[in-house]
PDB file of C-alpha atoms in Angstrom:
ATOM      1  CA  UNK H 243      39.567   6.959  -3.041  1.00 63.00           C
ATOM      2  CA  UNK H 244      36.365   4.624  -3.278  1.00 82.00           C
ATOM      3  CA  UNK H 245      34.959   4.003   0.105  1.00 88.00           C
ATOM      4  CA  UNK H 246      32.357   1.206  -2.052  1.00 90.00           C
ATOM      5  CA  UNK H 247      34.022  -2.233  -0.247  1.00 91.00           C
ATOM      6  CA  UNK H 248      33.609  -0.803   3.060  1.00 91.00           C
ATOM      7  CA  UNK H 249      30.096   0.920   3.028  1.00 91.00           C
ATOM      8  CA  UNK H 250      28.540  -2.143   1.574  1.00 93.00           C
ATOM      9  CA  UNK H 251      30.024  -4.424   4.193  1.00 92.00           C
ATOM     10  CA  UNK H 252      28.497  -1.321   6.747  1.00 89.00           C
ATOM     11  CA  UNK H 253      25.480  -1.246   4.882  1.00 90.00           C
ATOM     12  CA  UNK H 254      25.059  -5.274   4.655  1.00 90.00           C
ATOM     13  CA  UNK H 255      25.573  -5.482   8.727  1.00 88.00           C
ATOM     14  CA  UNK H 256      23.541  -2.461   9.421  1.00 83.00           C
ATOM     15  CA  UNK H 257      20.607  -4.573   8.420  1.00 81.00           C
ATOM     16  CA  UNK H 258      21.369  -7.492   9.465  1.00 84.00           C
ATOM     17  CA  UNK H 259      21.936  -9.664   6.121  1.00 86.00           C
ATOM     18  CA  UNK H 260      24.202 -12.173   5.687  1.00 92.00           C
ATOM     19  CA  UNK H 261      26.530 -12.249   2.465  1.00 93.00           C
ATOM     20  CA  UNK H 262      24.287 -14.958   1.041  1.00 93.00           C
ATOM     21  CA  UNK H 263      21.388 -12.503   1.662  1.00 91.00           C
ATOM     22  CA  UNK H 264      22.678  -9.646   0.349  1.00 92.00           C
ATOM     23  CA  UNK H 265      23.271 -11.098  -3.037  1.00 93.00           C
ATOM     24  CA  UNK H 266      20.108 -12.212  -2.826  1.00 92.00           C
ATOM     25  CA  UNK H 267      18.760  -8.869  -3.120  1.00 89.00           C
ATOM     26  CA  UNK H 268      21.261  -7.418  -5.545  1.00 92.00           C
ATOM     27  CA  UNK H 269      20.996  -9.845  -7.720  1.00 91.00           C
ATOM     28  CA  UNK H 270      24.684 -11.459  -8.177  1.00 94.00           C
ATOM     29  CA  UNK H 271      26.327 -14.584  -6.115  1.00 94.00           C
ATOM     30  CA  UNK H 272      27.834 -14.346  -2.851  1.00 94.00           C
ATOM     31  CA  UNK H 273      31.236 -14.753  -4.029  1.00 94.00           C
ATOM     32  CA  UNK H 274      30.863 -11.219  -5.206  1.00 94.00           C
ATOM     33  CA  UNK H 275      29.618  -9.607  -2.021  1.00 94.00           C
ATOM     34  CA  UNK H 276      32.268 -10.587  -0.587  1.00 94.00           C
ATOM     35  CA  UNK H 277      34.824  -9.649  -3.187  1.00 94.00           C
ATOM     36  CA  UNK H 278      33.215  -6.097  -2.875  1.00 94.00           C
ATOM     37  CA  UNK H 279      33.825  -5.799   0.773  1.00 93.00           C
ATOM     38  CA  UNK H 280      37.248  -7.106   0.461  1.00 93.00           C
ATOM     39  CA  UNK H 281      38.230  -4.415  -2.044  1.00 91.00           C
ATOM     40  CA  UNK H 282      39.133  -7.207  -4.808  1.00 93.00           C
ATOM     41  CA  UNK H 283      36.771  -6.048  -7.023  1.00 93.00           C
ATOM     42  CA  UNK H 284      34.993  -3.205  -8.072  1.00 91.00           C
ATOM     43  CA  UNK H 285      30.868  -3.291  -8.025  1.00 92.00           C
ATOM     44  CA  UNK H 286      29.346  -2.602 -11.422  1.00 92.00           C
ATOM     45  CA  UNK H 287      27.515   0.597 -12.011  1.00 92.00           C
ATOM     46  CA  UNK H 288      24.270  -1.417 -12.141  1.00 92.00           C
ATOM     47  CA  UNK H 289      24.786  -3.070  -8.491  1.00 93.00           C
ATOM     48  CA  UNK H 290      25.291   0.445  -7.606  1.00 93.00           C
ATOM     49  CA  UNK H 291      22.237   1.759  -8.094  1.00 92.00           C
ATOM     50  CA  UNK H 292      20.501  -1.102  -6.935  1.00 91.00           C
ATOM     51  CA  UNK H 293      22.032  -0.611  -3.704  1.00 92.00           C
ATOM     52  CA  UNK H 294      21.539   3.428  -3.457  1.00 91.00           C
ATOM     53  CA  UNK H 295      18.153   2.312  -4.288  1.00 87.00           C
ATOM     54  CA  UNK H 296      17.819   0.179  -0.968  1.00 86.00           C
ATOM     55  CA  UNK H 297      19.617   2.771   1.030  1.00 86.00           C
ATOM     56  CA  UNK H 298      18.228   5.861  -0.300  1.00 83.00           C
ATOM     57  CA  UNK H 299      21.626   7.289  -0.943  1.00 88.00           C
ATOM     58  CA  UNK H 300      23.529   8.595  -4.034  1.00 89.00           C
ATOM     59  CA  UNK H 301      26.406   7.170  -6.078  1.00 90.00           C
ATOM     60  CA  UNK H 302      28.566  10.201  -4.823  1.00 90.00           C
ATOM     61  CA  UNK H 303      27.768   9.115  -1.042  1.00 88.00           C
ATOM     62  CA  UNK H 304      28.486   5.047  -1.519  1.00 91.00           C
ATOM     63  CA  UNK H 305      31.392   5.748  -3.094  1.00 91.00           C
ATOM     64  CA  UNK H 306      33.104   9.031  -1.933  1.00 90.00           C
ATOM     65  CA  UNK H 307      31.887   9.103   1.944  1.00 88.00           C
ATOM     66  CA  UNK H 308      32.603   7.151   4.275  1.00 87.00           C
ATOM     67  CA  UNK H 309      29.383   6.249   5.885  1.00 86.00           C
ATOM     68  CA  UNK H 310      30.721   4.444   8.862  1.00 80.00           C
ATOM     69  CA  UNK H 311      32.223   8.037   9.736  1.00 74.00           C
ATOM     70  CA  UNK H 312      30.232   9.135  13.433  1.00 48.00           C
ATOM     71  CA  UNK H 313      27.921  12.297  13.276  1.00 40.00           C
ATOM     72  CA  UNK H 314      28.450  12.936  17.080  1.00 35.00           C
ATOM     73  CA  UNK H 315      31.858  13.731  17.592  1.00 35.00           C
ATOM     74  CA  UNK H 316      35.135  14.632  15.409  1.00 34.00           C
ATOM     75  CA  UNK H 317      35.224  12.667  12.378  1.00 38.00           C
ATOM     76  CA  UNK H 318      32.451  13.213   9.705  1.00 39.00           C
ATOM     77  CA  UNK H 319      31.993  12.263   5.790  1.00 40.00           C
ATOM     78  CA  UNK H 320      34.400  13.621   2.955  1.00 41.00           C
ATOM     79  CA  UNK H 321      31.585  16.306   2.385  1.00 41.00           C
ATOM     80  CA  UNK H 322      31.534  17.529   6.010  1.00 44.00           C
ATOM     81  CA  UNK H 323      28.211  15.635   7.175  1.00 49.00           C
ATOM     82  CA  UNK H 324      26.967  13.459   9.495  1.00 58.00           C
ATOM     83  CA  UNK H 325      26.837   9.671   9.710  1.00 69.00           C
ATOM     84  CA  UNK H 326      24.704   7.418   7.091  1.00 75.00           C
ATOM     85  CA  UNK H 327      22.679   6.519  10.154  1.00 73.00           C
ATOM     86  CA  UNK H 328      22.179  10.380  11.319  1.00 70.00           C
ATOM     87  CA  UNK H 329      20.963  11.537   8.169  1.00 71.00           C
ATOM     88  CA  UNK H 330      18.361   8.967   7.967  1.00 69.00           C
ATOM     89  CA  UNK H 331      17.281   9.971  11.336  1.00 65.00           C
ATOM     90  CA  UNK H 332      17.099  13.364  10.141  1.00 66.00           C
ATOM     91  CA  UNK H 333      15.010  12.541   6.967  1.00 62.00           C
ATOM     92  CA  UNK H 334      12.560  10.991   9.302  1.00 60.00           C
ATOM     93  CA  UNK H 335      11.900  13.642  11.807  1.00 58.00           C
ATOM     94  CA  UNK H 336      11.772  16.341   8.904  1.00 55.00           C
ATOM     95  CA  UNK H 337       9.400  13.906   6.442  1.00 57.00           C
ATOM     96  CA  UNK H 338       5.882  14.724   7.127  1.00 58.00           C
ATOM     97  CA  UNK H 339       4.070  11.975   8.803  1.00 62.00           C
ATOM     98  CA  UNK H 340       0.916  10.468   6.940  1.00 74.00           C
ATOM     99  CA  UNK H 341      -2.246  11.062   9.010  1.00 85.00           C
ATOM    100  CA  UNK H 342      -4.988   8.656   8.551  1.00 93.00           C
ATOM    101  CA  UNK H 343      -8.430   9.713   9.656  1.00 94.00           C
ATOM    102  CA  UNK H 344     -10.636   6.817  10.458  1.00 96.00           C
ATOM    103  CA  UNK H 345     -13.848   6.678  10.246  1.00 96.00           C
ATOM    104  CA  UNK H 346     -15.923   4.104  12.559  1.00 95.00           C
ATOM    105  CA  UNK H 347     -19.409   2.825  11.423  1.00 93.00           C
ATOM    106  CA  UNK H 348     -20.998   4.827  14.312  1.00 92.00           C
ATOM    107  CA  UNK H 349     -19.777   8.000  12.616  1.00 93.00           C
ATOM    108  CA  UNK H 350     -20.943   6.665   8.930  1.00 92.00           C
ATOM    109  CA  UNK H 351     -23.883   9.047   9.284  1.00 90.00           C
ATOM    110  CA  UNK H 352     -21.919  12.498  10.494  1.00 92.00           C
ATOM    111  CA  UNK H 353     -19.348  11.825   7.682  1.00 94.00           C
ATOM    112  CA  UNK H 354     -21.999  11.959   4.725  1.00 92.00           C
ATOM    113  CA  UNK H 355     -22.829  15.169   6.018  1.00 89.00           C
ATOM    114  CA  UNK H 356     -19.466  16.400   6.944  1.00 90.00           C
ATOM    115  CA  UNK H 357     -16.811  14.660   4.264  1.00 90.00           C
ATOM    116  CA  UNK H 358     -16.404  17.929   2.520  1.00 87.00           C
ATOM    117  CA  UNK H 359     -15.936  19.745   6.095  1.00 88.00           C
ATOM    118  CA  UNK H 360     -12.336  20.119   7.399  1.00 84.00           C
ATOM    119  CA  UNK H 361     -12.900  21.093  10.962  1.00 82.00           C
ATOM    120  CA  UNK H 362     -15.773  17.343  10.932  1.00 89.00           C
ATOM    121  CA  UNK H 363     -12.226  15.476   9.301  1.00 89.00           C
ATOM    122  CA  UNK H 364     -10.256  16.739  11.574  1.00 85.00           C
ATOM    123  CA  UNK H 365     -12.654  15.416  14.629  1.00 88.00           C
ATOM    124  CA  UNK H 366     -12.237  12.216  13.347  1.00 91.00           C
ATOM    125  CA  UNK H 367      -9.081  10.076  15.248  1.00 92.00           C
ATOM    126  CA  UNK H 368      -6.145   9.810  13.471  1.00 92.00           C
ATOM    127  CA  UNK H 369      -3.064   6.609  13.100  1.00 92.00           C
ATOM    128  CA  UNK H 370      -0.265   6.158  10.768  1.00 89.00           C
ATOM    129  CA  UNK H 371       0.827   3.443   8.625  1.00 88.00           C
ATOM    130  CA  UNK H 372       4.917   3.689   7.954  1.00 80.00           C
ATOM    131  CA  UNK H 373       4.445   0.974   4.534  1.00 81.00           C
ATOM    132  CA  UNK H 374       2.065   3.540   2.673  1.00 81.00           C
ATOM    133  CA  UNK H 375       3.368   5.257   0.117  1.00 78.00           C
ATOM    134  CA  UNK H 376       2.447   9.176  -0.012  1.00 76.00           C
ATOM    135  CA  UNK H 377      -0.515   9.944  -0.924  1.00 83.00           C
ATOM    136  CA  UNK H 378      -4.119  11.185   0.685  1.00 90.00           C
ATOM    137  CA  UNK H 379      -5.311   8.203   2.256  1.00 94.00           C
ATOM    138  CA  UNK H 380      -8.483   7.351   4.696  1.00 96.00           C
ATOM    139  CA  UNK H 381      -9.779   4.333   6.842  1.00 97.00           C
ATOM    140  CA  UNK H 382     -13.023   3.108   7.215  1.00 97.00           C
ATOM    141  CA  UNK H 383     -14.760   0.090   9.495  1.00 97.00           C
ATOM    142  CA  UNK H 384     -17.128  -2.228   7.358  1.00 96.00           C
ATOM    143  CA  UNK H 385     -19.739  -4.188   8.981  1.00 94.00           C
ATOM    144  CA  UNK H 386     -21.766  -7.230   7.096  1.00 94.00           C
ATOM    145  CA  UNK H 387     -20.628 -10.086   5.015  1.00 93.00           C
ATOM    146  CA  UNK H 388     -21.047  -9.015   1.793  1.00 95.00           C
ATOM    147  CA  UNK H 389     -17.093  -8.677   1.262  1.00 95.00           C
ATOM    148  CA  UNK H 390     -16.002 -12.145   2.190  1.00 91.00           C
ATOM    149  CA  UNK H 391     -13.807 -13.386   3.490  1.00 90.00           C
ATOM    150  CA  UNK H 392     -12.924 -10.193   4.362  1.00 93.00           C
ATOM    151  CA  UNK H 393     -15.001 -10.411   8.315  1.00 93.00           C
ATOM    152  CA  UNK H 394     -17.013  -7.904   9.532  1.00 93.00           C
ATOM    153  CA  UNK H 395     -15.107  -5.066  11.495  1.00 94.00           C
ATOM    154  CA  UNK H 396     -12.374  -4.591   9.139  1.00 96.00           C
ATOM    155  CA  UNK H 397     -11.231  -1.660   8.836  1.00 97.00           C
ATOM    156  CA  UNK H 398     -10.103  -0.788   4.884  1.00 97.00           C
ATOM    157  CA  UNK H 399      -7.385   1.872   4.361  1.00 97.00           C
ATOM    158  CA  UNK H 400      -7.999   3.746   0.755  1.00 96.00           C
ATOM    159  CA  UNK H 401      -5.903   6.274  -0.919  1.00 94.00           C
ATOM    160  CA  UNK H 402      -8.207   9.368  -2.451  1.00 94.00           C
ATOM    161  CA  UNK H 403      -9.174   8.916  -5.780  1.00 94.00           C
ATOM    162  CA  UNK H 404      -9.610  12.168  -7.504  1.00 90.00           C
ATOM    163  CA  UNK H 405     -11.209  11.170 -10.273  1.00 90.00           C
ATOM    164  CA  UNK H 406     -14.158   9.044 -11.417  1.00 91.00           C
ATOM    165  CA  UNK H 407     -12.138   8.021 -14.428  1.00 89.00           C
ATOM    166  CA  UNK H 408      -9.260   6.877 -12.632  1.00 91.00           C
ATOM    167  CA  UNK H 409     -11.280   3.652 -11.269  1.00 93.00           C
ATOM    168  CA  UNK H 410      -9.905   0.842 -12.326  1.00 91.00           C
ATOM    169  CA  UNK H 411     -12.397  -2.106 -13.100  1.00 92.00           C
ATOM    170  CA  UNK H 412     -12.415  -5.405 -10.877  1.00 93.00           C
ATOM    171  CA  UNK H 413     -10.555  -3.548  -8.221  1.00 95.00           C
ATOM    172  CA  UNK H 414     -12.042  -2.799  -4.445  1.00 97.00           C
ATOM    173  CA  UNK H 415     -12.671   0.488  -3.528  1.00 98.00           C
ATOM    174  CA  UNK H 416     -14.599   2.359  -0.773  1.00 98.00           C
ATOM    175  CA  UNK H 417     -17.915   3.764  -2.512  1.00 97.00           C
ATOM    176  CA  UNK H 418     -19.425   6.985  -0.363  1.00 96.00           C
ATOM    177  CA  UNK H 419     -22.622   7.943  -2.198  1.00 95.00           C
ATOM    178  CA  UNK H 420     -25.938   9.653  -1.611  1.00 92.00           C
ATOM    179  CA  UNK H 421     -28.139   6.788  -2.386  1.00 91.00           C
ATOM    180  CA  UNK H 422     -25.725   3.812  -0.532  1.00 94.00           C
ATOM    181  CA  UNK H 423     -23.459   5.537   1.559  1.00 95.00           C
ATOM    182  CA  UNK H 424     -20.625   4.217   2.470  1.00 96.00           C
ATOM    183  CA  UNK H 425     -19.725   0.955   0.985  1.00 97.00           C
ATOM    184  CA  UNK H 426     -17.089  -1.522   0.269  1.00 98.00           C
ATOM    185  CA  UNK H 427     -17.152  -2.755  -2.967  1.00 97.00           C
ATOM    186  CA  UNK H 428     -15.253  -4.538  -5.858  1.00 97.00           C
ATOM    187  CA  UNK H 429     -16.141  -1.862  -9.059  1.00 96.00           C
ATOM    188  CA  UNK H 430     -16.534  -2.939 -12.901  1.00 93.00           C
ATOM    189  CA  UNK H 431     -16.895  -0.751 -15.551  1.00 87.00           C
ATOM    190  CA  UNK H 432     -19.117  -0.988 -18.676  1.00 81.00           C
ATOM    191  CA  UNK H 433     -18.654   1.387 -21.367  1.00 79.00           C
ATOM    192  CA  UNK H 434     -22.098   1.420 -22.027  1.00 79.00           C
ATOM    193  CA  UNK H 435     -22.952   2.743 -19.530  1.00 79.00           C
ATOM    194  CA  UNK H 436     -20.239   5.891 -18.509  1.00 81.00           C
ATOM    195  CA  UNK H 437     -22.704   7.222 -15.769  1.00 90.00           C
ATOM    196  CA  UNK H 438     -22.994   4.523 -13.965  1.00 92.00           C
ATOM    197  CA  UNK H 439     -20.814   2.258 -11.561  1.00 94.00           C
ATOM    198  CA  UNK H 440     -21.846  -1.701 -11.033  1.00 95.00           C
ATOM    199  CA  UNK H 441     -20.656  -2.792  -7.440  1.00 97.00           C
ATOM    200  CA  UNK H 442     -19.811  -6.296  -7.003  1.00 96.00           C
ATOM    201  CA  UNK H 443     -19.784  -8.116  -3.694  1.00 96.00           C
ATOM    202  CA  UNK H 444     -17.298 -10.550  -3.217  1.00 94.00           C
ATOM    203  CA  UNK H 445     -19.894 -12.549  -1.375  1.00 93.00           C
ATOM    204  CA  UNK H 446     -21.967 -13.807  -4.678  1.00 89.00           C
ATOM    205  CA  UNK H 447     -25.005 -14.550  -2.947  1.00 90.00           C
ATOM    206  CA  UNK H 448     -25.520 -10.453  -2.718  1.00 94.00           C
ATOM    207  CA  UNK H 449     -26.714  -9.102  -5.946  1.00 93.00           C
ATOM    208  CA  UNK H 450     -24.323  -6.655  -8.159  1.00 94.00           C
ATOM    209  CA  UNK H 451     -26.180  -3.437  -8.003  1.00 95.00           C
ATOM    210  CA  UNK H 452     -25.241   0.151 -10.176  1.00 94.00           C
ATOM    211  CA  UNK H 453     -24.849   4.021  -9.067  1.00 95.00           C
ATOM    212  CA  UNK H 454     -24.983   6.854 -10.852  1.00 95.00           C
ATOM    213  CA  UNK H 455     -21.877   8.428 -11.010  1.00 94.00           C
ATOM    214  CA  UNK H 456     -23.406  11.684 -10.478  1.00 94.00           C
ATOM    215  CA  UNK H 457     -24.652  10.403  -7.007  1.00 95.00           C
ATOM    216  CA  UNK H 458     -20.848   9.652  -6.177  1.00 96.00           C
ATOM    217  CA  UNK H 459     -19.205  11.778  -3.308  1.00 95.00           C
ATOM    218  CA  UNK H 460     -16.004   9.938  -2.543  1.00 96.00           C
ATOM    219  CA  UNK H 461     -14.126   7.182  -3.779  1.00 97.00           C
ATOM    220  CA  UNK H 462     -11.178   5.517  -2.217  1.00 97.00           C
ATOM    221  CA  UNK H 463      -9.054   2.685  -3.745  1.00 96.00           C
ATOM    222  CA  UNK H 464      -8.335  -0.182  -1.201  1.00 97.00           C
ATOM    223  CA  UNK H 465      -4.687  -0.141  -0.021  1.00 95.00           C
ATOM    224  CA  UNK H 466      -4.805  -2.207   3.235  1.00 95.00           C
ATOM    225  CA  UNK H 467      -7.576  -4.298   5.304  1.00 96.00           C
ATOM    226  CA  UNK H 468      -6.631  -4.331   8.957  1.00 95.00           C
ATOM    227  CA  UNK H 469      -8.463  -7.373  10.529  1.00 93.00           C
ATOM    228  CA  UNK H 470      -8.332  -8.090  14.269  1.00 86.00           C
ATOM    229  CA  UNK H 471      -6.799 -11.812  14.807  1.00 83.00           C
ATOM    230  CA  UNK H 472      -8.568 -15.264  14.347  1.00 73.00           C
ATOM    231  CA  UNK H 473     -11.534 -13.535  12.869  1.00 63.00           C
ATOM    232  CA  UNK H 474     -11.040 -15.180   9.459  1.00 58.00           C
ATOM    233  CA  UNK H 475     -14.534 -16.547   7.848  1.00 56.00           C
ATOM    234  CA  UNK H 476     -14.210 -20.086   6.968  1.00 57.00           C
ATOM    235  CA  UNK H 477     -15.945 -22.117   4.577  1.00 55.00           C
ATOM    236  CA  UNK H 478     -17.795 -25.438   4.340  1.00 57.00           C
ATOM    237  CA  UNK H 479     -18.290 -27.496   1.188  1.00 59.00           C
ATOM    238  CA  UNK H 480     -22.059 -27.495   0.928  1.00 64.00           C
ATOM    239  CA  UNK H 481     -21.264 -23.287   1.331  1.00 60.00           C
ATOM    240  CA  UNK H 482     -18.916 -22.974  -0.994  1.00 61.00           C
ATOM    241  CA  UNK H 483     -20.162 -25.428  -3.479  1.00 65.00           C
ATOM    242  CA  UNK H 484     -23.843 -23.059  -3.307  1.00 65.00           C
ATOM    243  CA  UNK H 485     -21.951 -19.779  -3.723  1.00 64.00           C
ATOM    244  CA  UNK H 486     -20.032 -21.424  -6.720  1.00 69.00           C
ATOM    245  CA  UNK H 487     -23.378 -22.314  -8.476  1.00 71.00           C
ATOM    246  CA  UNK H 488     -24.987 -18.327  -7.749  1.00 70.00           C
ATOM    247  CA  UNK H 489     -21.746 -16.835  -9.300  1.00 71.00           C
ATOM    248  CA  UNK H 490     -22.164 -18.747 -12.205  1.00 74.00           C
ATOM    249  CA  UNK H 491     -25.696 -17.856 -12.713  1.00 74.00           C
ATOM    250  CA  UNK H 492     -24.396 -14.073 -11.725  1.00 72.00           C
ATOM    251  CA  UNK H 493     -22.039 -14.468 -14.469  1.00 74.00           C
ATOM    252  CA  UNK H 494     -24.808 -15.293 -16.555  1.00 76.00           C
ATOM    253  CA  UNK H 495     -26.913 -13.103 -15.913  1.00 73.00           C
ATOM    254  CA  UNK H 496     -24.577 -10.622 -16.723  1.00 72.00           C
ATOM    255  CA  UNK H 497     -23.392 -12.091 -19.952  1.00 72.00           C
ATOM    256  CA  UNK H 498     -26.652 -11.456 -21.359  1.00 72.00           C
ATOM    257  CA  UNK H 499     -27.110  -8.173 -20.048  1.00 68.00           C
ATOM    258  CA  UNK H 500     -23.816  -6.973 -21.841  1.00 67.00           C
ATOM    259  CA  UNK H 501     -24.681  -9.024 -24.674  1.00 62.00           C
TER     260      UNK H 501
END
């Protein structure tokens, strides 16, 4: 016996989604949803998956447990477990949590000198982020105004990047070198010149400048920028007409330098 109609209807209300919502998401009209949880009308394989892709859950569990079944007392699943709800709760508290060490600009200095050094890391304070995929990740406070509009006092989560060749042209990415230390930076590439990284501000009135990548300790592609509230830079039109006319000449100037 499918048990498909009455998990999605559990599934739908255990979020909170309306009908119209739901097919929303799945991709198919409302009518459907509602056939579905009436038992009218069988879901096809490819709403299926799309739905044990939302719930983390196999086709064998949507359709052959009942997942409104309680894990605390008596009645469990056709396969002898616990509620939908109690495993999830159970995949949480086994997952391993994502540490992020942060790095404040006061510590910029120590962490140049102690990056490679678990016992300096593991000094450092730690928070999580539940949206971030896995992955080694780090966070680091920027000061300045070379990265507007992105204010001063951000803090910039970025995931480990293992390799040099991995970096991915026009993207940001925290820079930690001997020469600059620890920057934030949008990177281009120029295959003529493999040893070297240009960092762009995103502030043209600063200069582009290039590293060697030899000089490179650590490089960490942006993920997140945590900004504290009502902080956001704004503009003027004599400013932002003057920045337009230095990124041109920028662009210029680097037109001919490729060229």
């Amino acid at each position: 016996m499918s048990h498909a109609g009455k998990n999605l209807r559990y599934l739908r209300k255990l979020r909170g989604w309306t009908q119209e919502e739901f097919a929303n998401k799945l991709n198919i009209k409302r009518s459907l949803v509602g056939a579905y949880e009436e038992e009218r009308a069988e879901p096809r394989l490819e709403v299926l998956e799309v739905i044990c892709g939302l719930f983390k859950l196999s086709l064998d569990e949507l359709l052959l447990e009942d997942l409104t079944a309680s894990g605390s007392g008596g009645k469990t699943t056709s396969s002898g477990g616990n509620s939908y709800l109690d495993k999830r709760r159970q995949m949480k508290m086994s997952g391993e949590v994502q540490q992020i060490h942060f790095v404040p600009v006061k510590a910029a200095a120590g962490y140049l000198a102690g990056y490679a050094d678990p016992e300096f890391v593991d000094e450092l304070n730690t928070f999580t982020l539940p949206m971030l995929a896995p992955g080694q990740y780090r966070a680091f406070e920027i000061i300045g105004d070379s990265m507007l509009p992105t204010p001063s006092g951000s803090v910039i989560v970025g995931e480990k990047v293992s390799e040099i060749e991995d970096v991915k042209s026009s993207n940001t990415y925290i820079v930690i070198s001997k020469s600059e230390g620890i920057v934030y930076k949008r990177i281009m590439r120029n295959n003529k010149l493999k040893n070297k990284l240009t960092l762009v501000s995103d502030n043209p009135i600063y200069e582009p400048y290039n590293v060697n990548t030899e000089d490179v300790l650590e490089v960490w592609k942006a993920q997140m920028v945590i900004t504290k509230a009502n902080t956001q830079q704004l503009w003027d039109v004599n400013q932002l007409a003057g920045l337009v006319n230095n990124l041109q000449e920028q662009v210029s100037s680097l037109k001919k330098k490729v060229g």
